[in-house]
PDB file of N, CA and C in Angstrom:
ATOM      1  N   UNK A   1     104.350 -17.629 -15.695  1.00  0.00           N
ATOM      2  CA  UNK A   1     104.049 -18.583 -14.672  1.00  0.00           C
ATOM      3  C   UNK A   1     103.106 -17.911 -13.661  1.00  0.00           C
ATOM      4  N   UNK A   2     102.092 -18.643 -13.527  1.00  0.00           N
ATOM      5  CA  UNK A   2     101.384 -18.078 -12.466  1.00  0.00           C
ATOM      6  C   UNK A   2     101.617 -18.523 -11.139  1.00  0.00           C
ATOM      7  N   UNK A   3     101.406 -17.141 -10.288  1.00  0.00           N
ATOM      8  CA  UNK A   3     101.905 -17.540  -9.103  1.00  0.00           C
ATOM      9  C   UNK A   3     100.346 -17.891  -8.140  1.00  0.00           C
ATOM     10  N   UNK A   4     100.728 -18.839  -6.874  1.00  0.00           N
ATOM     11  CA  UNK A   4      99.268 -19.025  -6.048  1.00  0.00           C
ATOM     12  C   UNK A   4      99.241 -18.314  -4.750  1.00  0.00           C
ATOM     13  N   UNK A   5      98.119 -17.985  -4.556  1.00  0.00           N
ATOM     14  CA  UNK A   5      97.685 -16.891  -3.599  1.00  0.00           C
ATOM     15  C   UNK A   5      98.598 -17.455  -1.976  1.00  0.00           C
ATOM     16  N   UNK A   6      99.116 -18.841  -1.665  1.00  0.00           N
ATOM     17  CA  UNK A   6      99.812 -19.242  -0.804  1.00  0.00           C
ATOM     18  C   UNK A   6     101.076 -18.790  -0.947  1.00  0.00           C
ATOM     19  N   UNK A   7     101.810 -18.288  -1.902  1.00  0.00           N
ATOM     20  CA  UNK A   7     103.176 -18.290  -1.762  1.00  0.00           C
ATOM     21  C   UNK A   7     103.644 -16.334  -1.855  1.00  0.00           C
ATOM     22  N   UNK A   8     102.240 -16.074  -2.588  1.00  0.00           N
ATOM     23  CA  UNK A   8     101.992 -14.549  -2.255  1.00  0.00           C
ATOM     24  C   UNK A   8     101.839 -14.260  -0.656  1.00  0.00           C
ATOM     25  N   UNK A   9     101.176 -14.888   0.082  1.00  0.00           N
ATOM     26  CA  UNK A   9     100.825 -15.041   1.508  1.00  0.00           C
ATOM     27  C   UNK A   9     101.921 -14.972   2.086  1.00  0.00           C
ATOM     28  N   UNK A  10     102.771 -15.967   1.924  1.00  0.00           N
ATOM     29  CA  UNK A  10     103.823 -16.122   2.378  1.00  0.00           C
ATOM     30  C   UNK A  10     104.875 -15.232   2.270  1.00  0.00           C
ATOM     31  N   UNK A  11     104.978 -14.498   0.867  1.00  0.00           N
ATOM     32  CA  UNK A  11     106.041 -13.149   1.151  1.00  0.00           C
ATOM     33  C   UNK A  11     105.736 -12.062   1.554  1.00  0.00           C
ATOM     34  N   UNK A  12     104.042 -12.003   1.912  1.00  0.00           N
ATOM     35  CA  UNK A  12     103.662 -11.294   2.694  1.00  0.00           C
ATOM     36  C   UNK A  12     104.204 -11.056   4.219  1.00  0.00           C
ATOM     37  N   UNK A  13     103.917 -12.823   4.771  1.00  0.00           N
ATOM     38  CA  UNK A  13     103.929 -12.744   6.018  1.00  0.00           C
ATOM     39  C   UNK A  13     105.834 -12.437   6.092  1.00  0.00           C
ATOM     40  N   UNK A  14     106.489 -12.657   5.429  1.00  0.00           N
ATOM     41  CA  UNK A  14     108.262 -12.897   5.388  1.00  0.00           C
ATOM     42  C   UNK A  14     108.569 -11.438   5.707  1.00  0.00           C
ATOM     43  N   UNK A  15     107.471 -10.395   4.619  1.00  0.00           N
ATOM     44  CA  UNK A  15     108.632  -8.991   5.054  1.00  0.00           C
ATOM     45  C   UNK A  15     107.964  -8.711   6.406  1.00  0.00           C
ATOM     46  N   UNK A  16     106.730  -9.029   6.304  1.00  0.00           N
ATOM     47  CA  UNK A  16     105.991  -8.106   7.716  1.00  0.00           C
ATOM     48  C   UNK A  16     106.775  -8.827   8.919  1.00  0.00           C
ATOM     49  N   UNK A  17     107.220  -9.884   9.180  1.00  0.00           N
ATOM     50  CA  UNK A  17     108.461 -10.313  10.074  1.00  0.00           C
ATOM     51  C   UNK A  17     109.595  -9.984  10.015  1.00  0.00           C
ATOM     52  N   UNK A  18     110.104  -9.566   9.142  1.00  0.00           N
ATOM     53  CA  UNK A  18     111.194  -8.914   8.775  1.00  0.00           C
ATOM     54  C   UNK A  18     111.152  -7.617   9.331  1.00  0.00           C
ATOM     55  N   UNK A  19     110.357  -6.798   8.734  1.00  0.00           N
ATOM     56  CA  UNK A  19     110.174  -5.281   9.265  1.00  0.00           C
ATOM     57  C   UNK A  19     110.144  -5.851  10.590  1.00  0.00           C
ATOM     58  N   UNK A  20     109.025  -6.114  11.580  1.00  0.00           N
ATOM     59  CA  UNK A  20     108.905  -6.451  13.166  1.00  0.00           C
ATOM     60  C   UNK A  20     110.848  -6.561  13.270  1.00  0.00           C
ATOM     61  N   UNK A  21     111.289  -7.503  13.162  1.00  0.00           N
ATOM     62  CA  UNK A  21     112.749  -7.433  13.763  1.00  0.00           C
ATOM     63  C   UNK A  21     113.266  -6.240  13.445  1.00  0.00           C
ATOM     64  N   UNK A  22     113.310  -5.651  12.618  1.00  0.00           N
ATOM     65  CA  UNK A  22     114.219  -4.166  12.256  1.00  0.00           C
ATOM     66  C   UNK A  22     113.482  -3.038  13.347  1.00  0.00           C
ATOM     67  N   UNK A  23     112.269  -3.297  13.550  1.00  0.00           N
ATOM     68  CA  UNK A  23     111.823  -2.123  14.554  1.00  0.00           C
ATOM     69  C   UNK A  23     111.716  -2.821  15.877  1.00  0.00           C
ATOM     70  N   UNK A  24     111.973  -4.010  16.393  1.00  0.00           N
ATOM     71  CA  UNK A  24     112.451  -4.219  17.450  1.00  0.00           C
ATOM     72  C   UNK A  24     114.016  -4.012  17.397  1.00  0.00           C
ATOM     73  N   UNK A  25     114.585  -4.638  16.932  1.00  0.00           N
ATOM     74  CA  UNK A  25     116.627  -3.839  16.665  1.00  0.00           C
ATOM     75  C   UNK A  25     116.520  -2.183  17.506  1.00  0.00           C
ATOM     76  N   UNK A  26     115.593  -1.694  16.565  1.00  0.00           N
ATOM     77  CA  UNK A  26     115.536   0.049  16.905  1.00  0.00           C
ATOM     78  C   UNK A  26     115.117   0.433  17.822  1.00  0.00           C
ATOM     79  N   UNK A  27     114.497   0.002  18.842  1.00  0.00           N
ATOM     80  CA  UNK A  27     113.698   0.019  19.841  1.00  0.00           C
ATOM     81  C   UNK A  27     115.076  -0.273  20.962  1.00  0.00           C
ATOM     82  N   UNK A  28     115.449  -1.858  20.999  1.00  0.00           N
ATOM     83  CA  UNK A  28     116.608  -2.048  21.537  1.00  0.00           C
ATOM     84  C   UNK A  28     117.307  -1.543  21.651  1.00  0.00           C
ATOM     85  N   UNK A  29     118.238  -0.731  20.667  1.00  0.00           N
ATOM     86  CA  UNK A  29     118.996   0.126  20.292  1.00  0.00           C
ATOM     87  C   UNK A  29     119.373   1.696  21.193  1.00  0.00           C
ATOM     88  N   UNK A  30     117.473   2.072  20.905  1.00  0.00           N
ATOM     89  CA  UNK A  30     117.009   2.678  21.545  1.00  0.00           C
ATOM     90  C   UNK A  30     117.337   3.048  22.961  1.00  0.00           C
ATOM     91  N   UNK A  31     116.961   2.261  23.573  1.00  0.00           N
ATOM     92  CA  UNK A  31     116.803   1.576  25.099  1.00  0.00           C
ATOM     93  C   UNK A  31     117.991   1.393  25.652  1.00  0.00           C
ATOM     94  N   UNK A  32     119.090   1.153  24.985  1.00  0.00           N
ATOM     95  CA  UNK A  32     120.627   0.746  25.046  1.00  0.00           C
ATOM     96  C   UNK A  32     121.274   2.252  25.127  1.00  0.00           C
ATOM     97  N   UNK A  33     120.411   3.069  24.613  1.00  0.00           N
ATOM     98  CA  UNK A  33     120.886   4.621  24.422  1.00  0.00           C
ATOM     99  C   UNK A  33     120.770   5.323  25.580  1.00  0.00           C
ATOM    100  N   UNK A  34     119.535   4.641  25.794  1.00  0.00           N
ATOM    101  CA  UNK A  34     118.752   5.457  27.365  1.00  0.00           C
ATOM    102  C   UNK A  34     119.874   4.571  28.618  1.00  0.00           C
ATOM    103  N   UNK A  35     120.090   3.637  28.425  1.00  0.00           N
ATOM    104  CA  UNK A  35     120.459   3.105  29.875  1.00  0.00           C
ATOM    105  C   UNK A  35     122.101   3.814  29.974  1.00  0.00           C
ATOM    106  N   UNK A  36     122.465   4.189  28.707  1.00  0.00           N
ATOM    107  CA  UNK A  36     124.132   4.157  28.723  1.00  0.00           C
ATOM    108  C   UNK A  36     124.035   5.788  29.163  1.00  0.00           C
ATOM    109  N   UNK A  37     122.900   7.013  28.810  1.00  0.00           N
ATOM    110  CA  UNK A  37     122.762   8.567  28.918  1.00  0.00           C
ATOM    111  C   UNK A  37     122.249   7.974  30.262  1.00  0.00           C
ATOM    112  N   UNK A  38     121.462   7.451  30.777  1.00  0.00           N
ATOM    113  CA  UNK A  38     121.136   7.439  32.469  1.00  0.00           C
ATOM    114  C   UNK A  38     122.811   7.348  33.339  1.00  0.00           C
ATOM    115  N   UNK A  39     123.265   7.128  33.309  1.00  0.00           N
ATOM    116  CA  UNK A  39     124.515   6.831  33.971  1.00  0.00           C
ATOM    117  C   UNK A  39     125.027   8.239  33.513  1.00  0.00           C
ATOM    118  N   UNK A  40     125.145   8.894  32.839  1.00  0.00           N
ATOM    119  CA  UNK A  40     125.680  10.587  32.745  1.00  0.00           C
ATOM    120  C   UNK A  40     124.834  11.452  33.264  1.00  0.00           C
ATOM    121  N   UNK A  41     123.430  11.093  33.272  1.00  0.00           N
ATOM    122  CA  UNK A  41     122.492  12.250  34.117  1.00  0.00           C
ATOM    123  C   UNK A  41     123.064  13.212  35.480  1.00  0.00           C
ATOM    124  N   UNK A  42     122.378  14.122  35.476  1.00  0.00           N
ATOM    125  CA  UNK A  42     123.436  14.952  37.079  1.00  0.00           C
ATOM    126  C   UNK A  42     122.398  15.010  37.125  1.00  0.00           C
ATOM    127  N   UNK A  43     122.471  15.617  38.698  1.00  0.00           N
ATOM    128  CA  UNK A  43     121.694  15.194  39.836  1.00  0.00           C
ATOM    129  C   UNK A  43     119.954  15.921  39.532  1.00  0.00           C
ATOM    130  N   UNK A  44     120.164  17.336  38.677  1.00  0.00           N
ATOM    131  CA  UNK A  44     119.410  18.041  38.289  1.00  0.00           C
ATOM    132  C   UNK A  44     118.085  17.375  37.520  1.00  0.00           C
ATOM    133  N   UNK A  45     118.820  16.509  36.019  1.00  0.00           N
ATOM    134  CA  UNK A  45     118.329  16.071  35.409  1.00  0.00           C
ATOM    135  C   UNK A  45     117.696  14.918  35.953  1.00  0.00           C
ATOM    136  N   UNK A  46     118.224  14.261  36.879  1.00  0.00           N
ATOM    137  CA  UNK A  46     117.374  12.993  37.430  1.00  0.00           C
ATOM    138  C   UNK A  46     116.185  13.623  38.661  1.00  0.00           C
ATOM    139  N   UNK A  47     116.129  14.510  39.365  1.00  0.00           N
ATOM    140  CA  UNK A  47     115.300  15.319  39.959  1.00  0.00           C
ATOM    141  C   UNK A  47     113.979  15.431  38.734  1.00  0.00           C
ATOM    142  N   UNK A  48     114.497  15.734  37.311  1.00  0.00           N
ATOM    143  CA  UNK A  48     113.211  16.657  36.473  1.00  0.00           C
ATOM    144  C   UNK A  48     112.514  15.207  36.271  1.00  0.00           C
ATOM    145  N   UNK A  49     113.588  13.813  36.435  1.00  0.00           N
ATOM    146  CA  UNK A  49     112.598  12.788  35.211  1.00  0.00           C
ATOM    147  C   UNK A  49     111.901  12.452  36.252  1.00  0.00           C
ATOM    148  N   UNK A  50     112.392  12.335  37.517  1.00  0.00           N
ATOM    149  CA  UNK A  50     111.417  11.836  38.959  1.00  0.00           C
ATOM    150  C   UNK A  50     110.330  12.634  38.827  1.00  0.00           C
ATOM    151  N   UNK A  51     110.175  13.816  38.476  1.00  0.00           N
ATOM    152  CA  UNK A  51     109.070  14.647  38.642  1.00  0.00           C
ATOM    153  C   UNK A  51     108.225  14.546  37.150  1.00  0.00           C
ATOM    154  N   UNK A  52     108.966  14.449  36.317  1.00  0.00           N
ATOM    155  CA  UNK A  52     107.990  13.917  35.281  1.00  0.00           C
ATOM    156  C   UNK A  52     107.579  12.536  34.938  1.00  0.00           C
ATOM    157  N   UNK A  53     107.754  11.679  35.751  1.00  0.00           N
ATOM    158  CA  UNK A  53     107.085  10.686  35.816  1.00  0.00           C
ATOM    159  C   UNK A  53     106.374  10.397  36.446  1.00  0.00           C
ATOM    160  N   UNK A  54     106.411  10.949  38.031  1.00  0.00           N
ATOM    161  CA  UNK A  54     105.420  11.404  39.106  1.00  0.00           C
ATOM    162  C   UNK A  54     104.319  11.738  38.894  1.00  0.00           C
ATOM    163  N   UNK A  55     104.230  12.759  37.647  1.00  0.00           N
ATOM    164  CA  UNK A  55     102.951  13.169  36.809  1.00  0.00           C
ATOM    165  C   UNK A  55     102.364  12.517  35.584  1.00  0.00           C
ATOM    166  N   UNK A  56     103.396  11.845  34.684  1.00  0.00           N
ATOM    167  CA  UNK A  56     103.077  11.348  33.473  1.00  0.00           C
ATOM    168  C   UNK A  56     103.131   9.645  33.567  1.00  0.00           C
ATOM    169  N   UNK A  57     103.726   9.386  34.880  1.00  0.00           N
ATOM    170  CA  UNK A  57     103.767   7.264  34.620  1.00  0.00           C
ATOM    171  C   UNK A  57     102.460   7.481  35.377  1.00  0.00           C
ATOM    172  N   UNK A  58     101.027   6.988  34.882  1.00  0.00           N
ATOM    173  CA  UNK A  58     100.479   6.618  35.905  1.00  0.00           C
ATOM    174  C   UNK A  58      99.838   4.941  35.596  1.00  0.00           C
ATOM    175  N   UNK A  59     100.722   4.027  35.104  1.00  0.00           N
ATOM    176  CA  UNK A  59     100.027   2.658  35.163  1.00  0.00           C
ATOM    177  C   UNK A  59      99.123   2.392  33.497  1.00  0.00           C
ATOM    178  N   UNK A  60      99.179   3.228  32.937  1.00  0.00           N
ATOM    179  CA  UNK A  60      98.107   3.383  32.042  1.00  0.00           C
ATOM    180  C   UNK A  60      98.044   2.443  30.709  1.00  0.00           C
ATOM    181  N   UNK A  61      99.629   2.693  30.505  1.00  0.00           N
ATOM    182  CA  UNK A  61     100.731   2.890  29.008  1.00  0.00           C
ATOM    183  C   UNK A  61     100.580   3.357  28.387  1.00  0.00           C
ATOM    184  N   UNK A  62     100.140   5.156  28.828  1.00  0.00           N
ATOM    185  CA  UNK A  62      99.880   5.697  27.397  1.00  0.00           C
ATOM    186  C   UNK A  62     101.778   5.957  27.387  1.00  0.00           C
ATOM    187  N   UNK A  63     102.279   6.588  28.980  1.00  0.00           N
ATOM    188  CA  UNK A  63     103.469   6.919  28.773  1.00  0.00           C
ATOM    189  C   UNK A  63     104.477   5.571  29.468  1.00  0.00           C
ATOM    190  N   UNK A  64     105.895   6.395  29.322  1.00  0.00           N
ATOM    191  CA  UNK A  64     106.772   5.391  29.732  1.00  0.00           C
ATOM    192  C   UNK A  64     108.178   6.163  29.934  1.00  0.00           C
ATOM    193  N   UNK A  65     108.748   5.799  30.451  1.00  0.00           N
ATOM    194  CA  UNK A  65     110.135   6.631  31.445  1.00  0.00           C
ATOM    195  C   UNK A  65     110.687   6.803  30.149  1.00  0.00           C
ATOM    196  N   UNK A  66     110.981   6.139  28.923  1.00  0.00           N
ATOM    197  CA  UNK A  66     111.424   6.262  27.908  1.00  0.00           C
ATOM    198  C   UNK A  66     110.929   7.651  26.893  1.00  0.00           C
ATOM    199  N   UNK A  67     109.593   8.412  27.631  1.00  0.00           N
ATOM    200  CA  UNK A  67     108.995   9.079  26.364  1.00  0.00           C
ATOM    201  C   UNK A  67     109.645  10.577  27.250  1.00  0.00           C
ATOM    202  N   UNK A  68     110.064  10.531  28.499  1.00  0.00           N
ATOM    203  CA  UNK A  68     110.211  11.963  28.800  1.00  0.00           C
ATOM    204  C   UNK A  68     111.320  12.952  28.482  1.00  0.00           C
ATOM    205  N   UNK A  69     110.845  14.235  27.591  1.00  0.00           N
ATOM    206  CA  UNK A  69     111.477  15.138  26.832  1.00  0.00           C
ATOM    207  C   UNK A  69     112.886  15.199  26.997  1.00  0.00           C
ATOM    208  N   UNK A  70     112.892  15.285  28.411  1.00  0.00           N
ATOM    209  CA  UNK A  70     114.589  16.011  28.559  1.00  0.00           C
ATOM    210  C   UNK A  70     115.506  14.983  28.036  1.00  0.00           C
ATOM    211  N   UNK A  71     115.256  13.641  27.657  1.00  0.00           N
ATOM    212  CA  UNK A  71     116.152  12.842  27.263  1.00  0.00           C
ATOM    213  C   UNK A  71     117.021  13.060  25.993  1.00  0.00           C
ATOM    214  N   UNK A  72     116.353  13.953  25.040  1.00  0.00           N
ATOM    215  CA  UNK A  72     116.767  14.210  24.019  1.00  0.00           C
ATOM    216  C   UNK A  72     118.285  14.546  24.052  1.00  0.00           C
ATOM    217  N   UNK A  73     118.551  15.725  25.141  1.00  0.00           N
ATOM    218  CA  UNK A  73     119.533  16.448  25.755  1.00  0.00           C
ATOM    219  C   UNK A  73     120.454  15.834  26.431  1.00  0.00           C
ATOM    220  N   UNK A  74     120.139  14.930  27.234  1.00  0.00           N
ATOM    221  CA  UNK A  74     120.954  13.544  27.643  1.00  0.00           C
ATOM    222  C   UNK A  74     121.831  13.228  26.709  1.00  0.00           C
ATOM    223  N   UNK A  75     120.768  12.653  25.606  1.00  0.00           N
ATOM    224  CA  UNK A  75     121.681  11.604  24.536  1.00  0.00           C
ATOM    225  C   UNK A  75     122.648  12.258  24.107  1.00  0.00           C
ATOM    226  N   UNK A  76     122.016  13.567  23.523  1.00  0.00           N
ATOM    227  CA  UNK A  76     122.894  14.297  22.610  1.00  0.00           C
ATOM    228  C   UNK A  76     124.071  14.221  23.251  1.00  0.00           C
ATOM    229  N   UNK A  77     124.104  15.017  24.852  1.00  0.00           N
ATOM    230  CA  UNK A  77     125.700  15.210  25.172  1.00  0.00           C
ATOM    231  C   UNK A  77     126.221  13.353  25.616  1.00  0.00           C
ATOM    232  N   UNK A  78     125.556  12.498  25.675  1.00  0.00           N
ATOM    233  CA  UNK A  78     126.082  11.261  25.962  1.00  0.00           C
ATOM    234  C   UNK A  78     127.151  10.714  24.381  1.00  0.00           C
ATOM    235  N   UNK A  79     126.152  11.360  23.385  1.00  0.00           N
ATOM    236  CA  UNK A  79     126.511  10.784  21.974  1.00  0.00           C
ATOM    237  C   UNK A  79     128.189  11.340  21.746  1.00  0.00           C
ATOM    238  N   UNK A  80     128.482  12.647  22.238  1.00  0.00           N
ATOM    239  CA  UNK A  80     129.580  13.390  22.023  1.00  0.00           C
ATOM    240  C   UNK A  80     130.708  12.850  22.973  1.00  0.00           C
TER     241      UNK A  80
END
């Protein structure tokens, strides 16, 4: 059976919407990680992100409060 270039189109456009929701989920997810490790930050760690955003947010979007390093360290001990 041959198939027509419309319904090929169409399971095209199905996963590439598909994927989009799975990497918005992860993103969310994400973000849900950061807000729940912000509430464990000490006083230290919220001093470093003020100062690295001071230097790295400037309006641009290359960055975003979400990209700065020390968070890694956050999560981890938030995750435990």
């Amino acid at each position: 059976m041959k198939r027509d270039i419309f319904s090929e189109l169409i399971e095209g456009f199905d996963a590439l919407a598909s994927e989009g929701r799975r990497q918005v989920a992860g993103r969310l997810a994400q973000y849900e990680l950061i807000i729940k490790a912000a509430e464990m930050m000490t006083e230290a760690e919220k001093r470093a992100l003020q100062e690295w955003e001071s230097t790295n947010i400037t309006g641009d979007g290359e960055f975003a409060t979400s990209d700065w390093p020390g968070w890694a360290s956050v999560l981890d001990r938030a995750r435990h």
